[in-house]
GROMACS .gro file of C-alpha atoms in nm:
model
  272
    1MET     CA    1   5.159  22.161  23.782
    2GLN     CA    2   5.094  22.339  23.460
    3ASN     CA    3   4.752  22.164  23.448
    4ASN     CA    4   4.683  22.340  23.760
    5SER     CA    5   4.788  22.674  23.628
    6TYR     CA    6   4.557  22.626  23.320
    7ALA     CA    7   4.266  22.534  23.548
    8VAL     CA    8   4.342  22.840  23.746
    9GLY     CA    9   4.340  23.098  23.452
   10ALA     CA   10   4.029  22.900  23.282
   11LEU     CA   11   3.826  22.966  23.612
   12ALA     CA   12   3.947  23.339  23.618
   13VAL     CA   13   3.811  23.369  23.262
   14LEU     CA   14   3.494  23.226  23.385
   15VAL     CA   15   3.457  23.446  23.656
   16ILE     CA   16   3.564  23.741  23.411
   17VAL     CA   17   3.314  23.639  23.143
   18ALA     CA   18   3.031  23.581  23.416
   19ALA     CA   19   3.108  23.926  23.561
   20LEU     CA   20   3.084  24.074  23.224
   21ALA     CA   21   2.748  23.912  23.150
   22PHE     CA   22   2.598  24.005  23.469
   23GLN     CA   23   2.724  24.355  23.375
   24SER     CA   24   2.561  24.346  23.049
   25PHE     CA   25   2.198  24.366  23.162
   26VAL     CA   26   2.002  24.585  23.441
   27THR     CA   27   1.650  24.568  23.576
   28VAL     CA   28   1.466  24.867  23.583
   29GLU     CA   29   1.179  24.801  23.872
   30SER     CA   30   0.805  24.903  23.832
   31GLY     CA   31   0.726  25.260  23.920
   32ASN     CA   32   1.068  25.374  23.810
   33VAL     CA   33   1.183  25.460  23.467
   34GLY     CA   34   1.580  25.443  23.379
   35VAL     CA   35   1.790  25.731  23.301
   36VAL     CA   36   2.088  25.603  23.086
   37THR     CA   37   2.436  25.774  23.099
   38ARG     CA   38   2.752  25.696  22.872
   39PHE     CA   39   3.059  25.781  23.005
   40GLY     CA   40   2.876  26.009  23.254
   41ALA     CA   41   2.658  26.191  23.005
   42VAL     CA   42   2.293  26.187  22.996
   43GLN     CA   43   2.161  25.988  22.688
   44GLU     CA   44   1.841  26.116  22.544
   45GLY     CA   45   1.545  25.879  22.651
   46VAL     CA   46   1.448  25.673  22.932
   47LEU     CA   47   1.426  25.305  22.990
   48GLU     CA   48   1.069  25.137  23.077
   49PRO     CA   49   1.032  24.870  23.374
   50GLY     CA   50   1.187  24.561  23.272
   51LEU     CA   51   1.505  24.407  23.164
   52HIS     CA   52   1.789  24.580  22.947
   53ALA     CA   53   2.109  24.511  22.802
   54LYS     CA   54   2.414  24.750  22.853
   55ILE     CA   55   2.772  24.807  22.800
   56PRO     CA   56   2.971  24.723  23.122
   57PHE     CA   57   3.183  24.983  23.244
   58VAL     CA   58   3.057  25.230  22.989
   59THR     CA   59   2.684  25.295  23.025
   60GLN     CA   60   2.485  25.302  23.353
   61VAL     CA   61   2.123  25.317  23.436
   62ILE     CA   62   1.984  25.542  23.730
   63PRO     CA   63   1.654  25.461  23.840
   64LEU     CA   64   1.378  25.754  23.881
   65GLU     CA   65   1.074  25.698  24.075
   66THR     CA   66   0.757  25.810  23.890
   67ARG     CA   67   0.497  25.697  24.175
   68ILE     CA   68   0.320  26.000  24.339
   69LYS     CA   69   0.550  26.137  24.618
   70LYS     CA   70   0.450  26.387  24.904
   71VAL     CA   71   0.594  26.679  25.046
   72GLU     CA   72   0.478  26.909  25.343
   73ALA     CA   73   0.575  27.229  25.444
   74ASP     CA   74   0.528  27.490  25.690
   75ALA     CA   75   0.543  27.859  25.607
   76THR     CA   76   0.490  28.192  25.780
   77ALA     CA   77   0.368  28.460  25.570
   78SER     CA   78   0.174  28.804  25.573
   79SER     CA   79  -0.197  28.819  25.457
   80LYS     CA   80  -0.353  29.095  25.239
   81ASP     CA   81  -0.440  29.275  25.553
   82LEU     CA   82  -0.092  29.216  25.714
   83GLN     CA   83  -0.202  28.953  25.953
   84ILE     CA   84   0.090  28.681  26.013
   85VAL     CA   85  -0.012  28.343  25.905
   86THR     CA   86   0.147  28.027  25.964
   87SER     CA   87   0.023  27.763  25.689
   88LYS     CA   88   0.074  27.354  25.694
   89ILE     CA   89   0.062  27.267  25.341
   90VAL     CA   90   0.074  26.938  25.171
   91LEU     CA   91   0.167  26.870  24.801
   92ASN     CA   92   0.133  26.563  24.626
   93TYR     CA   93   0.347  26.520  24.293
   94ARG     CA   94   0.542  26.328  24.042
   95ILE     CA   95   0.787  26.374  23.787
   96ASP     CA   96   0.712  26.370  23.383
   97ARG     CA   97   0.829  25.997  23.315
   98ASP     CA   98   0.887  26.080  22.961
   99ALA     CA   99   1.113  26.368  23.031
  100GLY     CA  100   1.316  26.178  23.318
  101ASP     CA  101   1.658  26.213  23.139
  102LYS     CA  102   1.597  26.632  23.130
  103LEU     CA  103   1.487  26.606  23.501
  104TYR     CA  104   1.805  26.424  23.583
  105GLU     CA  105   2.038  26.626  23.383
  106GLN     CA  106   1.896  26.937  23.544
  107LEU     CA  107   1.857  26.839  23.919
  108GLY     CA  108   1.992  26.532  23.973
  109LEU     CA  109   1.820  26.290  24.235
  110GLU     CA  110   1.780  26.572  24.479
  111TYR     CA  111   1.483  26.768  24.258
  112ASP     CA  112   1.279  26.737  24.584
  113THR     CA  113   1.499  26.959  24.803
  114ARG     CA  114   1.655  27.167  24.522
  115ILE     CA  115   1.324  27.268  24.344
  116VAL     CA  116   0.985  27.129  24.472
  117GLU     CA  117   1.020  27.216  24.856
  118PRO     CA  118   1.151  27.611  24.773
  119ALA     CA  119   0.879  27.643  24.471
  120LEU     CA  120   0.606  27.526  24.752
  121GLN     CA  121   0.723  27.778  24.989
  122GLU     CA  122   0.721  28.091  24.747
  123SER     CA  123   0.372  27.963  24.629
  124ILE     CA  124   0.241  27.983  24.979
  125LYS     CA  125   0.376  28.327  25.064
  126ALA     CA  126   0.263  28.447  24.745
  127THR     CA  127  -0.084  28.329  24.754
  128THR     CA  128  -0.129  28.409  25.100
  129ALA     CA  129  -0.072  28.746  25.015
  130ARG     CA  130  -0.351  28.780  24.785
  131TYR     CA  131  -0.603  28.696  25.060
  132THR     CA  132  -0.715  28.859  25.360
  133ALA     CA  133  -0.691  28.654  25.675
  134GLU     CA  134  -1.092  28.604  25.681
  135GLU     CA  135  -1.098  28.532  25.327
  136LEU     CA  136  -0.813  28.267  25.377
  137ILE     CA  137  -1.047  28.087  25.620
  138THR     CA  138  -1.395  28.145  25.409
  139LEU     CA  139  -1.230  28.076  25.057
  140ARG     CA  140  -1.015  27.777  25.160
  141ALA     CA  141  -1.088  27.564  24.913
  142THR     CA  142  -1.011  27.856  24.658
  143VAL     CA  143  -0.704  27.960  24.811
  144ALA     CA  144  -0.563  27.574  24.787
  145LYS     CA  145  -0.691  27.547  24.382
  146VAL     CA  146  -0.484  27.908  24.336
  147MET     CA  147  -0.182  27.765  24.510
  148GLU     CA  148  -0.171  27.441  24.285
  149ASP     CA  149  -0.229  27.640  23.960
  150ASP     CA  150   0.086  27.851  24.089
  151LEU     CA  151   0.309  27.553  24.162
  152VAL     CA  152   0.180  27.410  23.822
  153GLU     CA  153   0.303  27.703  23.663
  154ARG     CA  154   0.629  27.716  23.856
  155LEU     CA  155   0.721  27.337  23.858
  156GLN     CA  156   0.630  27.236  23.449
  157THR     CA  157   0.954  27.392  23.326
  158LYS     CA  158   1.121  27.165  23.563
  159HIS     CA  159   0.933  26.838  23.456
  160ILE     CA  160   0.731  26.817  23.778
  161ILE     CA  161   0.395  26.756  23.783
  162PRO     CA  162   0.187  26.838  24.069
  163THR     CA  163  -0.124  26.640  24.132
  164ASP     CA  164  -0.297  26.747  24.448
  165LEU     CA  165  -0.241  27.023  24.725
  166SER     CA  166  -0.421  27.021  25.071
  167ILE     CA  167  -0.424  27.311  25.301
  168ILE     CA  168  -0.414  27.120  25.665
  169ASP     CA  169  -0.403  27.410  25.882
  170PHE     CA  170  -0.383  27.803  25.898
  171GLN     CA  171  -0.240  27.947  26.226
  172PHE     CA  172  -0.311  28.327  26.318
  173SER     CA  173  -0.221  28.564  26.603
  174SER     CA  174  -0.399  28.584  26.916
  175VAL     CA  175  -0.492  28.901  26.863
  176PHE     CA  176  -0.669  28.800  26.534
  177ASN     CA  177  -0.807  28.475  26.711
  178ASP     CA  178  -0.979  28.705  26.980
  179ALA     CA  179  -1.108  28.918  26.723
  180ILE     CA  180  -1.255  28.657  26.524
  181GLU     CA  181  -1.425  28.524  26.846
  182GLN     CA  182  -1.584  28.856  26.926
  183LYS     CA  183  -1.705  28.873  26.574
  184GLN     CA  184  -1.892  28.503  26.604
  185VAL     CA  185  -2.033  28.634  26.958
  186ALA     CA  186  -2.181  28.955  26.828
  187GLN     CA  187  -2.299  28.739  26.519
  188GLN     CA  188  -2.469  28.476  26.749
  189ALA     CA  189  -2.648  28.761  26.942
  190VAL     CA  190  -2.770  28.941  26.610
  191LEU     CA  191  -2.903  28.568  26.521
  192ARG     CA  192  -3.060  28.550  26.846
  193ALA     CA  193  -3.250  28.884  26.836
  194SER     CA  194  -3.387  28.834  26.495
  195ASN     CA  195  -3.499  28.432  26.591
  196GLU     CA  196  -3.677  28.631  26.904
  197LEU     CA  197  -3.810  28.908  26.677
  198GLU     CA  198  -3.947  28.666  26.427
  199ARG     CA  199  -4.126  28.456  26.719
  200VAL     CA  200  -4.268  28.773  26.830
  201ARG     CA  201  -4.373  28.837  26.487
  202ILE     CA  202  -4.543  28.522  26.434
  203GLU     CA  203  -4.717  28.494  26.769
  204ALA     CA  204  -4.867  28.846  26.664
  205ASP     CA  205  -4.988  28.696  26.333
  206GLN     CA  206  -5.140  28.412  26.522
  207ALA     CA  207  -5.314  28.629  26.764
  208GLN     CA  208  -5.470  28.872  26.526
  209ALA     CA  209  -5.588  28.578  26.308
  210GLU     CA  210  -5.741  28.450  26.607
  211ALA     CA  211  -5.923  28.732  26.697
  212LYS     CA  212  -6.045  28.816  26.344
  213GLY     CA  213  -6.184  28.454  26.361
  214LYS     CA  214  -6.357  28.533  26.652
  215ALA     CA  215  -6.493  28.847  26.510
  216ASP     CA  216  -6.617  28.711  26.191
  217ALA     CA  217  -6.800  28.422  26.404
  218GLU     CA  218  -6.974  28.687  26.636
  219LEU     CA  219  -7.071  28.860  26.315
  220GLU     CA  220  -7.210  28.568  26.158
  221ARG     CA  221  -7.390  28.478  26.461
  222ALA     CA  222  -7.556  28.844  26.460
  223ARG     CA  223  -7.606  28.814  26.098
  224ALA     CA  224  -7.802  28.497  26.152
  225GLU     CA  225  -8.018  28.629  26.464
  226SER     CA  226  -8.130  28.924  26.240
  227GLU     CA  227  -8.233  28.688  25.923
  228ALA     CA  228  -8.449  28.492  26.188
  229GLN     CA  229  -8.598  28.767  26.323
  230LYS     CA  230  -8.692  28.947  25.995
  231LEU     CA  231  -8.794  28.638  25.910
  232LEU     CA  232  -9.021  28.559  26.197
  233ARG     CA  233  -9.142  28.944  26.152
  234ASP     CA  234  -9.275  28.869  25.788
  235THR     CA  235  -9.436  28.560  25.879
  236ILE     CA  236  -9.677  28.651  26.177
  237SER     CA  237  -9.933  28.892  26.035
  238PRO     CA  238 -10.204  29.046  26.227
  239GLU     CA  239 -10.455  28.768  26.090
  240LEU     CA  240 -10.223  28.471  26.195
  241LEU     CA  241 -10.227  28.646  26.562
  242GLN     CA  242 -10.611  28.688  26.546
  243LEU     CA  243 -10.641  28.301  26.435
  244ARG     CA  244 -10.417  28.184  26.729
  245ALA     CA  245 -10.606  28.392  26.969
  246ILE     CA  246 -10.933  28.227  26.856
  247GLU     CA  247 -10.793  27.879  26.873
  248LYS     CA  248 -10.698  27.929  27.236
  249TRP     CA  249 -11.040  28.106  27.365
  250ASP     CA  250 -11.231  27.878  27.588
  251GLY     CA  251 -11.588  28.013  27.437
  252LYS     CA  252 -11.673  28.224  27.759
  253LEU     CA  253 -11.784  28.592  27.716
  254PRO     CA  254 -11.636  28.807  27.966
  255ILE     CA  255 -11.911  28.935  28.190
  256TYR     CA  256 -11.963  29.311  28.250
  257SER     CA  257 -12.240  29.478  28.509
  258GLY     CA  258 -12.412  29.806  28.346
  259GLY     CA  259 -12.570  29.868  27.989
  260GLU     CA  260 -12.462  29.819  27.681
  261LEU     CA  261 -12.224  29.522  27.624
  262PRO     CA  262 -11.908  29.557  27.473
  263MET     CA  263 -11.811  29.385  27.144
  264PRO     CA  264 -11.571  29.081  27.273
  265ILE     CA  265 -11.261  29.119  27.205
  266MET     CA  266 -11.003  28.815  27.169
  267PRO     CA  267 -10.687  28.867  27.332
  268VAL     CA  268 -10.419  28.866  27.125
  269PRO     CA  269 -10.103  28.660  27.165
  270THR     CA  270  -9.773  28.862  27.099
  271ALA     CA  271  -9.490  28.714  26.940
  272ASN     CA  272  -9.218  28.576  27.102
   0.00000   0.00000   0.00000
C-alpha cells in the first residue's frame, strides 16, 4: 500500500515537472514577433520567430502579427466645392516590428479599431476637403498619394506603417452626376464641330491645291505654245518661203492675153 502511495507521488511529481518544462518554452510563429510581459508589465524588446525559454507563471509572450494587413473604409465627406462625396478606400499597413512592445503597451491587440480605422476616416475627410469634386476624379492618383502621406504622418507615432492606399470608388450626388454628364455631352459636341471644321478646311486646301495645279499646267501649256510659235516665226524667212514655192512650181508659166507679159510671180506658200 505504501509502495502505491510512493508511485502516485512520483507520478504527480513527474506530471508537475513535465508541466513546468512545457511552460518553460514558447514558440513565436513566423510572421509574428513576441511581446514579453512579466507579472503583466511589458518588457522592453520583442522576440523573433523561433523557440524561446521563459519563466513559467511569471512571464508571458503575446504574439503580434507583422504581416501586411488590410482595412477598408467607407466615408462621406464634403469636397472643396461643397459636393457630398462618399469614398471607398482600402489601406494596407503593417506594424513596426521593432516597436511591437511599445505598440502593445499603448494600444494592445486592438490597434486596428482603436487607431487605424479612425485615422483613415479622418484622413479621407481632410483630404476630400482639399479638392473640388471634379479634381477628385481627374487627380485621383494625386489624391490617393496625399491621403497616404497624411496617414503616414498620423500613424508613425503609433508605430504603424501604411504601405499602400487605393481609392476604390467615389460616389457623388445625382445632381453632380447629371452636371458631369451634361458637360461631357457639350464637350463631345464641341469636339465634333471642331473635327467637322478641320475636315472642311482640309478639303478646301485640297481643292485650292488642285485648282492651282490645273492653272499652273494650263499656263505652262500656253507658254510652250507661245515659245513654239515664236521659234517658228524666227525660223521661217522670206527666202525660205520663196525656196519652198520654187520647189513646188511645175515649170509652167501662166498664160496672159494682150500685150506685155508680166514677170512671173511664184506662189508663196503661207506658214501653217
